[in-house]
mmCIF file of C-alpha atoms in Angstrom:
data_model
loop_
_atom_site.group_PDB
_atom_site.id
_atom_site.type_symbol
_atom_site.label_atom_id
_atom_site.label_comp_id
_atom_site.label_asym_id
_atom_site.label_seq_id
_atom_site.Cartn_x
_atom_site.Cartn_y
_atom_site.Cartn_z
ATOM 1 C CA MET K 1 164.756 104.100 104.841
ATOM 2 C CA ILE K 2 163.268 100.609 104.869
ATOM 3 C CA SER K 3 164.969 98.547 102.192
ATOM 4 C CA ASP K 4 163.607 95.057 102.854
ATOM 5 C CA LEU K 5 159.889 95.498 102.202
ATOM 6 C CA ASP K 6 159.839 92.128 100.470
ATOM 7 C CA GLN K 7 160.890 90.376 103.724
ATOM 8 C CA ASP K 8 158.320 89.240 106.297
ATOM 9 C CA ASP K 9 159.744 90.401 109.624
ATOM 10 C CA PHE K 10 156.728 89.216 111.580
ATOM 11 C CA GLY K 11 156.672 85.550 110.671
ATOM 12 C CA TYR K 12 153.681 83.333 109.963
ATOM 13 C CA PRO K 13 150.039 84.411 110.097
ATOM 14 C CA VAL K 14 148.370 83.043 113.226
ATOM 15 C CA ASN K 15 145.155 81.072 113.676
ATOM 16 C CA ILE K 16 143.421 81.189 117.066
ATOM 17 C CA GLU K 17 140.912 78.570 118.131
ATOM 18 C CA GLN K 18 139.120 78.193 121.454
ATOM 19 C CA VAL K 19 138.423 74.566 122.360
ATOM 20 C CA THR K 20 137.128 72.663 125.366
ATOM 21 C CA TYR K 21 139.905 70.276 126.323
ATOM 22 C CA VAL K 22 137.997 68.537 129.118
ATOM 23 C CA THR K 23 134.767 68.668 131.119
ATOM 24 C CA ARG K 24 135.279 68.046 134.842
ATOM 25 C CA GLN K 25 132.788 66.971 137.482
ATOM 26 C CA LEU K 26 132.968 69.133 140.615
ATOM 27 C CA ALA K 27 132.370 68.131 144.237
ATOM 28 C CA ASP K 28 128.875 69.694 144.205
ATOM 29 C CA ASP K 29 127.906 67.444 141.244
ATOM 30 C CA SER K 30 127.993 70.333 138.787
ATOM 31 C CA SER K 31 130.406 70.249 135.877
ATOM 32 C CA VAL K 32 132.704 72.755 134.250
ATOM 33 C CA ASP K 33 134.024 72.896 130.686
ATOM 34 C CA LEU K 34 137.691 73.882 130.675
ATOM 35 C CA PRO K 35 138.676 76.034 127.706
ATOM 36 C CA MET K 36 142.010 76.298 125.970
ATOM 37 C CA TRP K 37 143.049 78.857 123.380
ATOM 38 C CA VAL K 38 145.283 77.334 120.713
ATOM 39 C CA PHE K 39 147.459 79.716 118.694
ATOM 40 C CA THR K 40 148.923 78.041 115.606
ATOM 41 C CA PRO K 41 151.089 79.264 112.749
ATOM 42 C CA GLY K 42 148.784 79.602 109.746
ATOM 43 C CA VAL K 43 149.345 76.862 107.188
ATOM 44 C CA ASP K 44 147.292 78.383 104.363
ATOM 45 C CA ASN K 45 149.571 79.645 101.599
ATOM 46 C CA MET K 46 152.629 78.464 103.523
ATOM 47 C CA PRO K 47 155.723 77.949 101.361
ATOM 48 C CA GLU K 48 156.716 74.346 100.652
ATOM 49 C CA GLY K 49 158.978 72.990 103.388
ATOM 50 C CA ALA K 50 158.244 75.791 105.857
ATOM 51 C CA MET K 51 156.583 73.505 108.412
ATOM 52 C CA PRO K 52 159.067 71.400 110.362
ATOM 53 C CA GLU K 53 158.941 67.650 109.813
ATOM 54 C CA GLY K 54 156.631 66.206 112.444
ATOM 55 C CA GLY K 55 154.865 69.529 113.023
ATOM 56 C CA TRP K 56 155.368 72.673 115.082
ATOM 57 C CA PRO K 57 156.753 72.449 118.626
ATOM 58 C CA VAL K 58 154.155 73.103 121.346
ATOM 59 C CA ILE K 59 154.168 75.361 124.391
ATOM 60 C CA VAL K 60 151.396 74.612 126.897
ATOM 61 C CA PHE K 61 150.992 77.813 128.905
ATOM 62 C CA VAL K 62 149.405 78.122 132.362
ATOM 63 C CA ARG K 63 148.582 81.658 133.482
ATOM 64 C CA GLY K 64 149.302 82.620 137.066
ATOM 65 C CA SER K 65 146.389 83.794 139.188
ATOM 66 C CA ALA K 66 147.219 82.920 142.813
ATOM 67 C CA PHE K 67 145.391 79.671 141.972
ATOM 68 C CA HIS K 68 142.129 81.619 141.524
ATOM 69 C CA GLU K 69 140.232 82.017 138.259
ATOM 70 C CA GLN K 70 142.627 82.933 135.457
ATOM 71 C CA ASN K 71 142.438 85.626 132.834
ATOM 72 C CA VAL K 72 144.215 83.641 130.135
ATOM 73 C CA THR K 73 143.494 85.909 127.188
ATOM 74 C CA ASP K 74 145.277 88.948 128.622
ATOM 75 C CA TYR K 75 148.536 87.416 127.307
ATOM 76 C CA SER K 76 147.163 86.846 123.803
ATOM 77 C CA ASN K 77 149.523 89.399 122.264
ATOM 78 C CA TYR K 78 152.505 87.340 123.509
ATOM 79 C CA PHE K 79 150.998 84.088 122.276
ATOM 80 C CA VAL K 80 150.466 85.560 118.812
ATOM 81 C CA ARG K 81 154.093 86.712 118.660
ATOM 82 C CA ILE K 82 155.307 83.255 119.688
ATOM 83 C CA ALA K 83 153.062 81.508 117.145
ATOM 84 C CA GLU K 84 154.322 83.881 114.433
ATOM 85 C CA GLN K 85 157.757 82.406 115.048
ATOM 86 C CA GLY K 86 156.668 78.819 114.434
ATOM 87 C CA TYR K 87 155.345 77.477 117.735
ATOM 88 C CA VAL K 88 151.906 76.264 118.748
ATOM 89 C CA VAL K 89 150.801 77.883 122.013
ATOM 90 C CA ALA K 90 148.043 76.181 123.992
ATOM 91 C CA ALA K 91 146.915 78.501 126.796
ATOM 92 C CA LEU K 92 144.639 76.707 129.217
ATOM 93 C CA LYS K 93 142.250 77.469 132.001
ATOM 94 C CA TYR K 94 142.291 75.060 134.928
ATOM 95 C CA ARG K 95 139.899 74.327 137.783
ATOM 96 C CA HIS K 96 140.830 77.142 140.136
ATOM 97 C CA SER K 97 141.214 76.629 143.866
ATOM 98 C CA ASP K 98 137.845 78.233 144.623
ATOM 99 C CA ILE K 99 136.071 75.259 142.996
ATOM 100 C CA ALA K 100 138.636 72.436 143.249
ATOM 101 C CA PRO K 101 141.554 71.974 145.664
ATOM 102 C CA PHE K 102 145.085 70.855 144.800
ATOM 103 C CA PRO K 103 146.024 68.750 142.831
ATOM 104 C CA ALA K 104 143.211 69.688 140.400
ATOM 105 C CA GLN K 105 145.258 72.402 138.686
ATOM 106 C CA MET K 106 148.183 70.061 137.999
ATOM 107 C CA GLN K 107 145.838 67.321 136.788
ATOM 108 C CA ASP K 108 144.209 69.741 134.363
ATOM 109 C CA CYS K 109 147.630 70.757 133.046
ATOM 110 C CA LYS K 110 148.499 67.104 132.417
ATOM 111 C CA THR K 111 145.143 66.611 130.685
ATOM 112 C CA ALA K 112 145.857 69.608 128.430
ATOM 113 C CA VAL K 113 149.177 68.044 127.380
ATOM 114 C CA ARG K 114 147.392 64.807 126.558
ATOM 115 C CA PHE K 115 144.744 66.744 124.603
ATOM 116 C CA MET K 116 147.423 68.409 122.485
ATOM 117 C CA ARG K 117 149.151 65.081 121.928
ATOM 118 C CA LYS K 118 145.877 63.454 120.875
ATOM 119 C CA ASN K 119 145.058 66.379 118.543
ATOM 120 C CA ALA K 120 148.547 66.873 117.108
ATOM 121 C CA GLU K 121 147.433 66.372 113.515
ATOM 122 C CA ARG K 122 144.524 68.789 113.885
ATOM 123 C CA PHE K 123 146.834 71.571 115.143
ATOM 124 C CA HIS K 124 149.817 70.617 112.917
ATOM 125 C CA CYS K 125 151.996 70.162 115.991
ATOM 126 C CA ASN K 126 154.674 67.731 117.050
ATOM 127 C CA LYS K 127 153.306 65.541 119.846
ATOM 128 C CA ASP K 128 156.844 64.655 120.913
ATOM 129 C CA ARG K 129 158.043 68.276 121.278
ATOM 130 C CA ILE K 130 155.889 69.721 124.048
ATOM 131 C CA ALA K 131 157.082 72.151 126.719
ATOM 132 C CA LEU K 132 155.240 73.548 129.723
ATOM 133 C CA TRP K 133 155.497 77.236 130.624
ATOM 134 C CA GLY K 134 153.760 79.166 133.357
ATOM 135 C CA ASP K 135 154.053 82.340 135.355
ATOM 136 C CA SER K 136 153.571 82.701 139.109
ATOM 137 C CA SER K 137 151.057 80.068 140.304
ATOM 138 C CA GLY K 138 150.970 78.804 136.719
ATOM 139 C CA GLY K 139 154.736 78.288 136.987
ATOM 140 C CA HIS K 140 154.207 76.210 140.116
ATOM 141 C CA THR K 141 151.543 74.201 138.297
ATOM 142 C CA VAL K 142 153.756 73.418 135.283
ATOM 143 C CA LEU K 143 156.731 72.484 137.464
ATOM 144 C CA MET K 144 154.603 70.065 139.490
ATOM 145 C CA ALA K 145 153.066 68.594 136.330
ATOM 146 C CA GLY K 146 156.490 68.235 134.709
ATOM 147 C CA PHE K 147 158.165 66.703 137.751
ATOM 148 C CA THR K 148 155.419 64.167 138.447
ATOM 149 C CA GLY K 149 154.896 63.105 134.810
ATOM 150 C CA ASN K 150 152.559 60.123 134.582
ATOM 151 C CA ARG K 151 152.820 59.442 138.314
ATOM 152 C CA ALA K 152 150.343 60.454 141.005
ATOM 153 C CA PRO K 153 148.635 62.691 141.584
ATOM 154 C CA ASP K 154 147.051 62.242 138.199
ATOM 155 C CA THR K 155 143.626 61.720 136.681
ATOM 156 C CA ASP K 156 142.102 58.329 136.064
ATOM 157 C CA SER K 157 142.650 58.643 132.320
ATOM 158 C CA VAL K 158 146.330 58.204 131.481
ATOM 159 C CA ALA K 159 146.055 56.389 128.153
ATOM 160 C CA LEU K 160 148.380 58.942 126.557
ATOM 161 C CA ALA K 161 151.724 59.860 128.066
ATOM 162 C CA HIS K 162 152.044 63.253 129.701
ATOM 163 C CA CYS K 163 155.854 63.519 129.547
ATOM 164 C CA VAL K 164 157.193 66.848 128.266
ATOM 165 C CA TRP K 165 160.569 68.160 127.076
ATOM 166 C CA CYS K 166 160.793 70.836 129.754
ATOM 167 C CA SER K 167 158.859 72.816 132.342
ATOM 168 C CA ILE K 168 159.536 76.526 132.738
ATOM 169 C CA GLY K 169 158.199 78.463 135.691
ATOM 170 C CA PHE K 170 158.828 82.204 135.632
ATOM 171 C CA PRO K 171 158.756 84.169 137.875
ATOM 172 C CA ILE K 172 158.095 81.896 140.818
ATOM 173 C CA VAL K 173 159.479 81.193 144.252
ATOM 174 C CA CYS K 174 159.925 77.518 145.066
ATOM 175 C CA ASP K 175 162.025 75.143 147.104
ATOM 176 C CA LEU K 176 162.340 71.786 145.391
ATOM 177 C CA LEU K 177 164.848 70.304 147.836
#
């Protein structure tokens, strides 16, 4: 028998918004809009004091794809569950290796962090509590972005800091020595 029907076991309602976090010029002079799906805990009807001071912590997620075009939304069910627990998840698409060689993917990841920092108020997130998480080639991308920080290789626009609290790559194979 369920005795706690008055308790919300699932957490916060979740808002999902697709945004373009940057438009990049490609080598063939065409351009590509890079989308990001932002999953945020819903703030409508939220009890007083439920949102942490400074906003929700952020997870910038990079989907693995062998550095080819990503299918970011196939993990949406996980992102919703994470956002229900009080995190903002920003799942990005990067310039894949078929249209832009390394270090484009890492640069796009850094740009996504800066986008979230710049739009912290809009997404009710804490610009100083950002983590990177990726699987497979996405894990490689977030580790490289985390380790290099604001240093090269980077984009020309570094007005906002890229630094993050942590970078988590899982599952990946790497040798950082």
